Amino acid sequence: SCGSRASLLGSINTIWNVYVFVLLGIVGWILARTQEFEIIQKILISIVFTIFNTVILFYFYDAYSDIGRVRTELIAHRHASNLIVVKNGISDNLVSFDPIDRFLSVATFIIMFWLFVVIIVWAKKH
């Protein structure tokens, strides 16, 4: 269970790393441009970035769902075997972890970043 959790957390970190790398690259590229985008460019950038964000959200949802399944299994195993969870241990943290809450927080941030990028793409440059 610990190896599974570490693997899932590693995948979440990888998803964040990819997202932040692409986000910073796009924002830097947009802000470094001196001329305004043409309308077709704005549409294409918005569509591509929306698809990218949708894929990222899917991967986050999948990873947090897997953590939720591991959590459910751990809770069932704990009850079936009458185990005591070590206070502040890995299992204790996993049992108190709410994957849906965490996913909703992540989704909120991604939607805010998406909105920010779309706004700067469509903003007029003077």
mmCIF file of C-alpha atoms in Angstrom:
data_model
loop_
_atom_site.group_PDB
_atom_site.id
_atom_site.type_symbol
_atom_site.label_atom_id
_atom_site.label_comp_id
_atom_site.label_asym_id
_atom_site.label_seq_id
_atom_site.Cartn_x
_atom_site.Cartn_y
_atom_site.Cartn_z
ATOM 1 C CA SER A 1 0.000 0.000 0.000
ATOM 2 C CA CYS A 2 2.862 2.390 0.823
ATOM 3 C CA GLY A 3 4.591 1.664 -2.491
ATOM 4 C CA SER A 4 1.308 2.168 -4.322
ATOM 5 C CA ARG A 5 0.742 5.492 -2.534
ATOM 6 C CA ALA A 6 4.299 6.639 -3.307
ATOM 7 C CA SER A 7 3.793 5.738 -6.958
ATOM 8 C CA LEU A 8 0.505 7.655 -7.068
ATOM 9 C CA LEU A 9 2.029 10.699 -5.378
ATOM 10 C CA GLY A 10 4.931 10.490 -7.833
ATOM 11 C CA SER A 11 2.482 10.560 -10.737
ATOM 12 C CA ILE A 12 0.683 13.568 -9.232
ATOM 13 C CA ASN A 13 4.019 15.379 -8.888
ATOM 14 C CA THR A 14 4.852 14.532 -12.503
ATOM 15 C CA ILE A 15 1.486 15.854 -13.696
ATOM 16 C CA TRP A 16 2.087 19.107 -11.751
ATOM 17 C CA ASN A 17 5.614 19.416 -13.161
ATOM 18 C CA VAL A 18 4.403 19.011 -16.747
ATOM 19 C CA TYR A 19 1.534 21.425 -16.174
ATOM 20 C CA VAL A 20 3.686 24.131 -14.578
ATOM 21 C CA PHE A 21 6.373 23.759 -17.281
ATOM 22 C CA VAL A 22 3.824 24.183 -20.090
ATOM 23 C CA LEU A 23 1.936 26.938 -18.243
ATOM 24 C CA LEU A 24 5.086 29.006 -17.644
ATOM 25 C CA GLY A 25 6.211 28.446 -21.226
ATOM 26 C CA ILE A 26 2.889 29.601 -22.662
ATOM 27 C CA VAL A 27 2.595 32.613 -20.357
ATOM 28 C CA GLY A 28 6.203 33.616 -21.054
ATOM 29 C CA TRP A 29 5.694 33.273 -24.811
ATOM 30 C CA ILE A 30 2.458 35.294 -24.749
ATOM 31 C CA LEU A 31 3.919 38.076 -22.619
ATOM 32 C CA ALA A 32 7.162 38.231 -24.651
ATOM 33 C CA ARG A 33 5.301 38.816 -27.927
ATOM 34 C CA THR A 34 5.265 42.413 -29.042
ATOM 35 C CA GLN A 35 2.366 42.184 -31.483
ATOM 36 C CA GLU A 36 -1.196 41.159 -30.823
ATOM 37 C CA PHE A 37 -2.432 37.741 -31.916
ATOM 38 C CA GLU A 38 -4.674 37.525 -34.960
ATOM 39 C CA ILE A 39 -8.183 36.228 -34.257
ATOM 40 C CA ILE A 40 -7.454 32.758 -35.705
ATOM 41 C CA GLN A 41 -4.346 32.499 -33.497
ATOM 42 C CA LYS A 42 -6.387 33.452 -30.438
ATOM 43 C CA ILE A 43 -8.957 30.796 -31.266
ATOM 44 C CA LEU A 44 -6.333 28.097 -31.882
ATOM 45 C CA ILE A 45 -4.350 28.922 -28.728
ATOM 46 C CA SER A 46 -7.558 28.897 -26.669
ATOM 47 C CA ILE A 47 -8.663 25.547 -28.119
ATOM 48 C CA VAL A 48 -5.251 23.884 -27.681
ATOM 49 C CA PHE A 49 -4.837 25.198 -24.136
ATOM 50 C CA THR A 50 -8.389 24.108 -23.245
ATOM 51 C CA ILE A 51 -7.698 20.586 -24.547
ATOM 52 C CA PHE A 52 -4.389 20.505 -22.629
ATOM 53 C CA ASN A 53 -6.144 21.559 -19.393
ATOM 54 C CA THR A 54 -8.869 18.958 -19.922
ATOM 55 C CA VAL A 55 -6.250 16.209 -20.322
ATOM 56 C CA ILE A 56 -4.396 17.402 -17.207
ATOM 57 C CA LEU A 57 -7.648 17.409 -15.214
ATOM 58 C CA PHE A 58 -8.384 13.871 -16.406
ATOM 59 C CA TYR A 59 -4.949 12.675 -15.207
ATOM 60 C CA PHE A 60 -5.392 14.398 -11.850
ATOM 61 C CA TYR A 61 -8.863 12.886 -11.454
ATOM 62 C CA ASP A 62 -7.514 9.445 -12.320
ATOM 63 C CA ALA A 63 -4.622 9.733 -9.828
ATOM 64 C CA TYR A 64 -6.828 11.022 -6.995
ATOM 65 C CA SER A 65 -9.418 8.311 -7.730
ATOM 66 C CA ASP A 66 -6.662 5.698 -7.409
ATOM 67 C CA ILE A 67 -5.610 7.215 -4.078
ATOM 68 C CA GLY A 68 -9.266 7.036 -3.009
ATOM 69 C CA ARG A 69 -9.381 3.328 -3.879
ATOM 70 C CA VAL A 70 -6.164 2.661 -1.941
ATOM 71 C CA ARG A 71 -7.627 4.617 0.990
ATOM 72 C CA THR A 72 -10.864 2.589 0.904
ATOM 73 C CA GLU A 73 -8.891 -0.653 0.802
ATOM 74 C CA LEU A 74 -6.702 0.455 3.708
ATOM 75 C CA ILE A 75 -9.725 1.398 5.819
ATOM 76 C CA ALA A 76 -11.403 -1.945 5.078
ATOM 77 C CA HIS A 77 -8.198 -3.843 5.897
ATOM 78 C CA ARG A 78 -7.774 -1.869 9.116
ATOM 79 C CA HIS A 79 -11.328 -2.725 10.231
ATOM 80 C CA ALA A 80 -11.158 -6.365 9.117
ATOM 81 C CA SER A 81 -7.855 -6.988 10.904
ATOM 82 C CA ASN A 82 -8.620 -4.727 13.865
ATOM 83 C CA LEU A 83 -5.399 -2.807 13.238
ATOM 84 C CA ILE A 84 -4.347 0.347 15.035
ATOM 85 C CA VAL A 85 -3.112 3.136 12.802
ATOM 86 C CA VAL A 86 0.021 4.930 14.007
ATOM 87 C CA LYS A 87 -0.792 8.557 14.798
ATOM 88 C CA ASN A 88 0.675 10.855 12.083
ATOM 89 C CA GLY A 89 1.984 7.842 10.187
ATOM 90 C CA ILE A 90 1.585 7.215 6.456
ATOM 91 C CA SER A 91 -1.575 5.169 6.946
ATOM 92 C CA ASP A 92 -3.074 7.761 9.296
ATOM 93 C CA ASN A 93 -2.445 10.514 6.753
ATOM 94 C CA LEU A 94 -3.928 8.392 3.988
ATOM 95 C CA VAL A 95 -7.057 7.565 6.023
ATOM 96 C CA SER A 96 -7.658 11.246 6.769
ATOM 97 C CA PHE A 97 -6.875 12.262 3.172
ATOM 98 C CA ASP A 98 -9.946 13.257 1.141
ATOM 99 C CA PRO A 99 -9.103 12.663 -2.530
ATOM 100 C CA ILE A 100 -12.267 14.355 -3.831
ATOM 101 C CA ASP A 101 -11.564 17.508 -1.816
ATOM 102 C CA ARG A 102 -7.976 17.530 -3.058
ATOM 103 C CA PHE A 103 -9.075 17.034 -6.674
ATOM 104 C CA LEU A 104 -11.594 19.881 -6.390
ATOM 105 C CA SER A 105 -8.851 22.160 -5.044
ATOM 106 C CA VAL A 106 -6.534 21.189 -7.903
ATOM 107 C CA ALA A 107 -9.352 21.637 -10.441
ATOM 108 C CA THR A 108 -10.062 25.115 -9.054
ATOM 109 C CA PHE A 109 -6.422 26.142 -9.502
ATOM 110 C CA ILE A 110 -6.263 24.728 -13.023
ATOM 111 C CA ILE A 111 -9.477 26.499 -14.029
ATOM 112 C CA MET A 112 -8.096 29.769 -12.623
ATOM 113 C CA PHE A 113 -4.818 29.287 -14.558
ATOM 114 C CA TRP A 114 -6.795 28.424 -17.708
ATOM 115 C CA LEU A 115 -8.894 31.564 -17.304
ATOM 116 C CA PHE A 116 -5.778 33.690 -16.738
ATOM 117 C CA VAL A 117 -4.108 32.388 -19.927
ATOM 118 C CA VAL A 118 -7.262 32.813 -22.017
ATOM 119 C CA ILE A 119 -7.652 36.381 -20.736
ATOM 120 C CA ILE A 120 -4.072 37.335 -21.610
ATOM 121 C CA VAL A 121 -4.425 35.707 -25.052
ATOM 122 C CA TRP A 122 -7.562 37.718 -25.804
ATOM 123 C CA ALA A 123 -6.374 40.964 -24.146
ATOM 124 C CA LYS A 124 -5.522 43.769 -26.534
ATOM 125 C CA LYS A 125 -1.908 44.853 -26.661
ATOM 126 C CA HIS A 126 -1.219 48.551 -27.039
#
